[in-house]
Amino acid sequence: MESGAGPANVYERMSKAAAQLTPLFPYDHAGSIVPCGNVLVGGPEPEYGHFFHWNAVNEVVVTYGSHESLLGSGQIMATQHLHGVNSFLRDEKNPEAFAVIVVTQHQSEEGDQAEALIARCKNCKAELVRHAYDATPFPLPGYDVERHGEPGDPVRQFATTLGSTEFAALRNTEQGRTCQACGHVNAPFPEASWGWARAVAQTGAVNSAYRALRQAATAQSEQESQS
């Protein structure tokens, strides 16, 4: 699982992806390069909101095609450790607006790795929520195996997706929406447009299915040996 992955086509992968920031290859271990795809589409329904992401490791953004986006086709951008995140579409309500981008990070090769997501009040810009989480990659000493799945699971929970799901849940509580500085009640964060919770749930279901099949195979083998 950690090596030997074949080529990936970002257009094909993202046409079927469950969430933004979907890893394009089946590895995220220490020292690996992890390209993650995003497909952002405008229209009357989509809404992406705005938040900030802090990552201890560097990230590079490549635009694989766009229209009516602040990111031009072919544009390459290295982000700061703390950077703002939104759809990068000029008008999210424009059904002709889109952007396919890949965000690539280089996993830490040694020591701990940390990330944080931050929301600010739309009215006064004061901090609403800061969710910091451990993103130390497998198999470094700080890696939390219980947080990212059970030993032997075929697919690890991707740390950024898992942390983003937790951030959205905190942001959408009454406390997470209400600014302590000015009292403004912010609109709910549109998590559905990012799809993180769905990706986490699907990863959990995939791993549960894998364990269920192994258990069924073991039970069948034991039954046959006793007959």
Tab-separated table of C-alpha atoms in Angstrom:
chain	number	residue	atom	x	y	z
A	1	MET	CA	0.000	0.000	0.000
A	2	GLU	CA	2.920	2.350	0.664
A	3	SER	CA	4.592	2.021	-2.711
A	4	GLY	CA	4.019	0.950	-6.271
A	5	ALA	CA	0.897	3.029	-6.900
A	6	GLY	CA	0.234	3.592	-10.594
A	7	PRO	CA	-0.433	6.932	-12.279
A	8	ALA	CA	-3.509	8.981	-11.382
A	9	ASN	CA	-5.568	11.244	-13.613
A	10	VAL	CA	-6.777	14.230	-11.579
A	11	TYR	CA	-9.732	14.830	-13.917
A	12	GLU	CA	-10.970	11.251	-13.638
A	13	ARG	CA	-10.395	11.037	-9.877
A	14	MET	CA	-12.120	14.311	-9.057
A	15	SER	CA	-15.107	13.604	-11.308
A	16	LYS	CA	-16.058	10.892	-8.793
A	17	ALA	CA	-14.579	12.244	-5.545
A	18	ALA	CA	-16.593	12.387	-2.312
A	19	ALA	CA	-14.888	15.510	-0.967
A	20	GLN	CA	-12.594	18.406	-1.628
A	21	LEU	CA	-8.967	17.681	-0.765
A	22	THR	CA	-9.163	14.046	-1.877
A	23	PRO	CA	-5.751	12.321	-1.923
A	24	LEU	CA	-5.048	11.156	-5.484
A	25	PHE	CA	-2.797	8.261	-4.441
A	26	PRO	CA	-3.225	5.632	-1.708
A	27	TYR	CA	-0.443	6.841	0.561
A	28	ASP	CA	0.145	9.583	3.108
A	29	HIS	CA	2.996	8.084	5.133
A	30	ALA	CA	5.983	9.990	6.533
A	31	GLY	CA	8.089	11.651	3.845
A	32	SER	CA	5.537	11.105	1.080
A	33	ILE	CA	4.316	13.724	-1.372
A	34	VAL	CA	0.516	13.908	-1.069
A	35	PRO	CA	-1.358	15.611	-3.950
A	36	CYS	CA	-5.006	16.254	-3.091
A	37	GLY	CA	-7.629	17.130	-5.697
A	38	ASN	CA	-10.415	19.705	-5.514
A	39	VAL	CA	-13.213	20.455	-7.987
A	40	LEU	CA	-15.047	23.699	-7.223
A	41	VAL	CA	-18.183	24.500	-9.195
A	42	GLY	CA	-20.393	27.579	-9.150
A	43	GLY	CA	-24.172	27.675	-9.343
A	44	PRO	CA	-27.295	28.826	-7.486
A	45	GLU	CA	-26.875	26.226	-4.719
A	46	PRO	CA	-23.149	25.873	-3.909
A	47	GLU	CA	-21.689	27.962	-1.102
A	48	TYR	CA	-18.174	27.464	0.236
A	49	GLY	CA	-17.645	30.085	2.907
A	50	HIS	CA	-14.182	31.078	4.102
A	51	PHE	CA	-11.727	29.787	6.703
A	52	PHE	CA	-8.011	29.662	7.406
A	53	HIS	CA	-5.727	26.627	7.343
A	54	TRP	CA	-2.398	26.397	9.141
A	55	ASN	CA	-0.040	23.557	8.287
A	56	ALA	CA	3.392	22.865	9.718
A	57	VAL	CA	4.509	21.522	6.336
A	58	ASN	CA	4.575	23.349	3.028
A	59	GLU	CA	1.780	23.213	0.447
A	60	VAL	CA	1.833	23.907	-3.291
A	61	VAL	CA	-1.296	24.676	-5.337
A	62	VAL	CA	-1.536	23.852	-9.059
A	63	THR	CA	-4.597	24.827	-11.124
A	64	TYR	CA	-5.478	22.132	-13.667
A	65	GLY	CA	-8.042	24.306	-15.417
A	66	SER	CA	-10.454	27.072	-14.424
A	67	HIS	CA	-12.992	29.590	-15.670
A	68	GLU	CA	-14.136	32.740	-13.874
A	69	SER	CA	-11.744	31.867	-11.050
A	70	LEU	CA	-9.138	33.888	-9.199
A	71	LEU	CA	-6.743	31.029	-9.982
A	72	GLY	CA	-5.837	30.917	-13.663
A	73	SER	CA	-5.398	27.706	-15.636
A	74	GLY	CA	-1.848	26.428	-15.166
A	75	GLN	CA	-1.160	28.733	-12.219
A	76	ILE	CA	1.238	27.430	-9.550
A	77	MET	CA	1.292	28.932	-6.071
A	78	ALA	CA	3.191	28.101	-2.893
A	79	THR	CA	1.095	28.873	0.179
A	80	GLN	CA	2.164	30.376	3.467
A	81	HIS	CA	1.918	28.108	6.503
A	82	LEU	CA	-1.214	30.107	7.456
A	83	HIS	CA	-3.446	30.774	4.458
A	84	GLY	CA	-7.048	31.577	3.652
A	85	VAL	CA	-9.271	29.000	1.947
A	86	ASN	CA	-12.425	29.532	-0.108
A	87	SER	CA	-13.722	28.481	-3.534
A	88	PHE	CA	-11.466	30.981	-5.365
A	89	LEU	CA	-14.370	31.492	-7.790
A	90	ARG	CA	-15.063	35.104	-8.770
A	91	ASP	CA	-18.800	34.521	-8.305
A	92	GLU	CA	-19.919	31.316	-6.609
A	93	LYS	CA	-23.414	31.748	-8.040
A	94	ASN	CA	-22.163	31.712	-11.635
A	95	PRO	CA	-22.933	28.224	-13.036
A	96	GLU	CA	-20.153	28.632	-15.597
A	97	ALA	CA	-17.473	29.180	-12.939
A	98	PHE	CA	-15.219	26.262	-12.015
A	99	ALA	CA	-11.715	25.357	-10.910
A	100	VAL	CA	-9.886	22.040	-10.677
A	101	ILE	CA	-6.902	22.420	-8.385
A	102	VAL	CA	-4.426	20.118	-6.675
A	103	VAL	CA	-2.987	20.985	-3.268
A	104	THR	CA	0.198	19.032	-2.560
A	105	GLN	CA	1.931	18.721	0.786
A	106	HIS	CA	5.180	17.002	1.721
A	107	GLN	CA	4.564	14.883	4.816
A	108	SER	CA	6.951	15.313	7.704
A	109	GLU	CA	9.889	12.904	7.583
A	110	GLU	CA	10.575	13.024	11.318
A	111	GLY	CA	9.015	14.531	14.416
A	112	ASP	CA	5.430	15.583	14.925
A	113	GLN	CA	3.253	17.313	12.324
A	114	ALA	CA	0.476	19.705	13.274
A	115	GLU	CA	-2.392	21.479	11.517
A	116	ALA	CA	-5.143	23.884	12.519
A	117	LEU	CA	-8.315	25.314	10.994
A	118	ILE	CA	-9.540	28.738	12.021
A	119	ALA	CA	-12.828	30.578	11.496
A	120	ARG	CA	-13.275	34.332	11.911
A	121	CYS	CA	-16.370	36.432	12.504
A	122	LYS	CA	-17.783	37.862	9.293
A	123	ASN	CA	-18.723	41.065	11.095
A	124	CYS	CA	-15.609	42.000	13.114
A	125	LYS	CA	-13.005	39.402	11.971
A	126	ALA	CA	-12.387	38.189	15.526
A	127	GLU	CA	-11.530	34.512	15.918
A	128	LEU	CA	-14.583	32.274	16.279
A	129	VAL	CA	-13.055	28.793	16.300
A	130	ARG	CA	-9.512	27.460	16.277
A	131	HIS	CA	-9.311	23.700	15.908
A	132	ALA	CA	-5.757	22.402	16.206
A	133	TYR	CA	-5.103	18.704	15.649
A	134	ASP	CA	-2.256	16.252	15.357
A	135	ALA	CA	-1.401	15.255	11.776
A	136	THR	CA	1.766	13.254	12.433
A	137	PRO	CA	1.963	10.733	9.582
A	138	PHE	CA	2.290	6.969	9.787
A	139	PRO	CA	4.542	5.375	11.066
A	140	LEU	CA	6.336	8.120	13.051
A	141	PRO	CA	6.327	7.737	16.867
A	142	GLY	CA	3.674	10.449	17.287
A	143	TYR	CA	1.212	8.824	14.880
A	144	ASP	CA	-2.166	8.160	16.553
A	145	VAL	CA	-3.328	4.853	15.122
A	146	GLU	CA	-6.649	4.884	16.985
A	147	ARG	CA	-7.531	8.329	15.620
A	148	HIS	CA	-6.928	7.357	12.013
A	149	GLY	CA	-8.392	3.848	12.072
A	150	GLU	CA	-7.736	0.415	13.498
A	151	PRO	CA	-4.505	-1.539	12.994
A	152	GLY	CA	-4.727	-3.450	9.724
A	153	ASP	CA	-7.318	-1.186	8.111
A	154	PRO	CA	-6.719	-0.922	4.351
A	155	VAL	CA	-7.388	2.854	4.252
A	156	ARG	CA	-6.245	5.372	6.852
A	157	GLN	CA	-8.365	8.403	7.659
A	158	PHE	CA	-6.580	11.355	6.024
A	159	ALA	CA	-5.594	13.668	8.880
A	160	THR	CA	-6.620	16.907	7.153
A	161	THR	CA	-10.040	15.579	6.149
A	162	LEU	CA	-10.688	14.219	9.632
A	163	GLY	CA	-9.565	17.464	11.282
A	164	SER	CA	-11.654	19.516	8.844
A	165	THR	CA	-14.752	17.476	9.729
A	166	GLU	CA	-14.166	18.191	13.406
A	167	PHE	CA	-13.634	21.880	12.650
A	168	ALA	CA	-16.926	22.150	10.737
A	169	ALA	CA	-18.821	20.456	13.566
A	170	LEU	CA	-17.366	22.902	16.113
A	171	ARG	CA	-17.971	25.874	13.836
A	172	ASN	CA	-21.655	24.952	13.456
A	173	THR	CA	-22.433	24.818	17.164
A	174	GLU	CA	-24.174	27.814	18.734
A	175	GLN	CA	-20.922	28.751	20.462
A	176	GLY	CA	-18.960	28.357	17.235
A	177	ARG	CA	-21.331	30.663	15.350
A	178	THR	CA	-21.635	33.392	18.000
A	179	CYS	CA	-18.799	35.904	18.127
A	180	GLN	CA	-17.578	36.528	21.667
A	181	ALA	CA	-16.158	39.897	20.607
A	182	CYS	CA	-19.147	41.564	18.933
A	183	GLY	CA	-22.073	39.177	19.499
A	184	HIS	CA	-22.748	38.615	15.804
A	185	VAL	CA	-24.324	35.223	15.023
A	186	ASN	CA	-22.559	33.952	11.922
A	187	ALA	CA	-24.265	31.841	9.279
A	188	PRO	CA	-23.620	28.089	9.482
A	189	PHE	CA	-20.493	26.846	7.772
A	190	PRO	CA	-21.423	25.079	4.485
A	191	GLU	CA	-19.681	21.768	5.191
A	192	ALA	CA	-21.713	19.939	2.562
A	193	SER	CA	-19.939	21.840	-0.220
A	194	TRP	CA	-16.610	20.489	1.026
A	195	GLY	CA	-17.829	16.929	1.675
A	196	TRP	CA	-15.394	16.145	4.481
A	197	ALA	CA	-17.895	14.363	6.735
A	198	ARG	CA	-18.998	12.173	3.849
A	199	ALA	CA	-15.400	11.195	3.065
A	200	VAL	CA	-14.729	10.335	6.717
A	201	ALA	CA	-17.931	8.281	6.908
A	202	GLN	CA	-17.160	6.453	3.656
A	203	THR	CA	-13.617	5.674	4.814
A	204	GLY	CA	-14.992	4.267	8.049
A	205	ALA	CA	-17.530	2.173	6.133
A	206	VAL	CA	-14.868	0.836	3.757
A	207	ASN	CA	-12.680	-0.275	6.653
A	208	SER	CA	-15.643	-1.833	8.457
A	209	ALA	CA	-16.556	-3.707	5.286
A	210	TYR	CA	-13.000	-5.009	4.980
A	211	ARG	CA	-13.061	-6.290	8.563
A	212	ALA	CA	-16.519	-7.823	8.090
A	213	LEU	CA	-15.366	-9.732	5.005
A	214	ARG	CA	-12.299	-11.059	6.806
A	215	GLN	CA	-14.431	-12.156	9.749
A	216	ALA	CA	-16.872	-13.908	7.413
A	217	ALA	CA	-14.016	-15.644	5.613
A	218	THR	CA	-12.511	-16.771	8.925
A	219	ALA	CA	-15.865	-18.072	10.162
A	220	GLN	CA	-16.424	-19.939	6.908
A	221	SER	CA	-12.954	-21.469	7.075
A	222	GLU	CA	-13.508	-22.618	10.668
A	223	GLN	CA	-16.886	-24.086	9.764
A	224	GLU	CA	-15.387	-26.037	6.867
A	225	SER	CA	-12.526	-27.348	9.016
A	226	GLN	CA	-14.996	-28.684	11.577
A	227	SER	CA	-17.234	-30.439	9.031
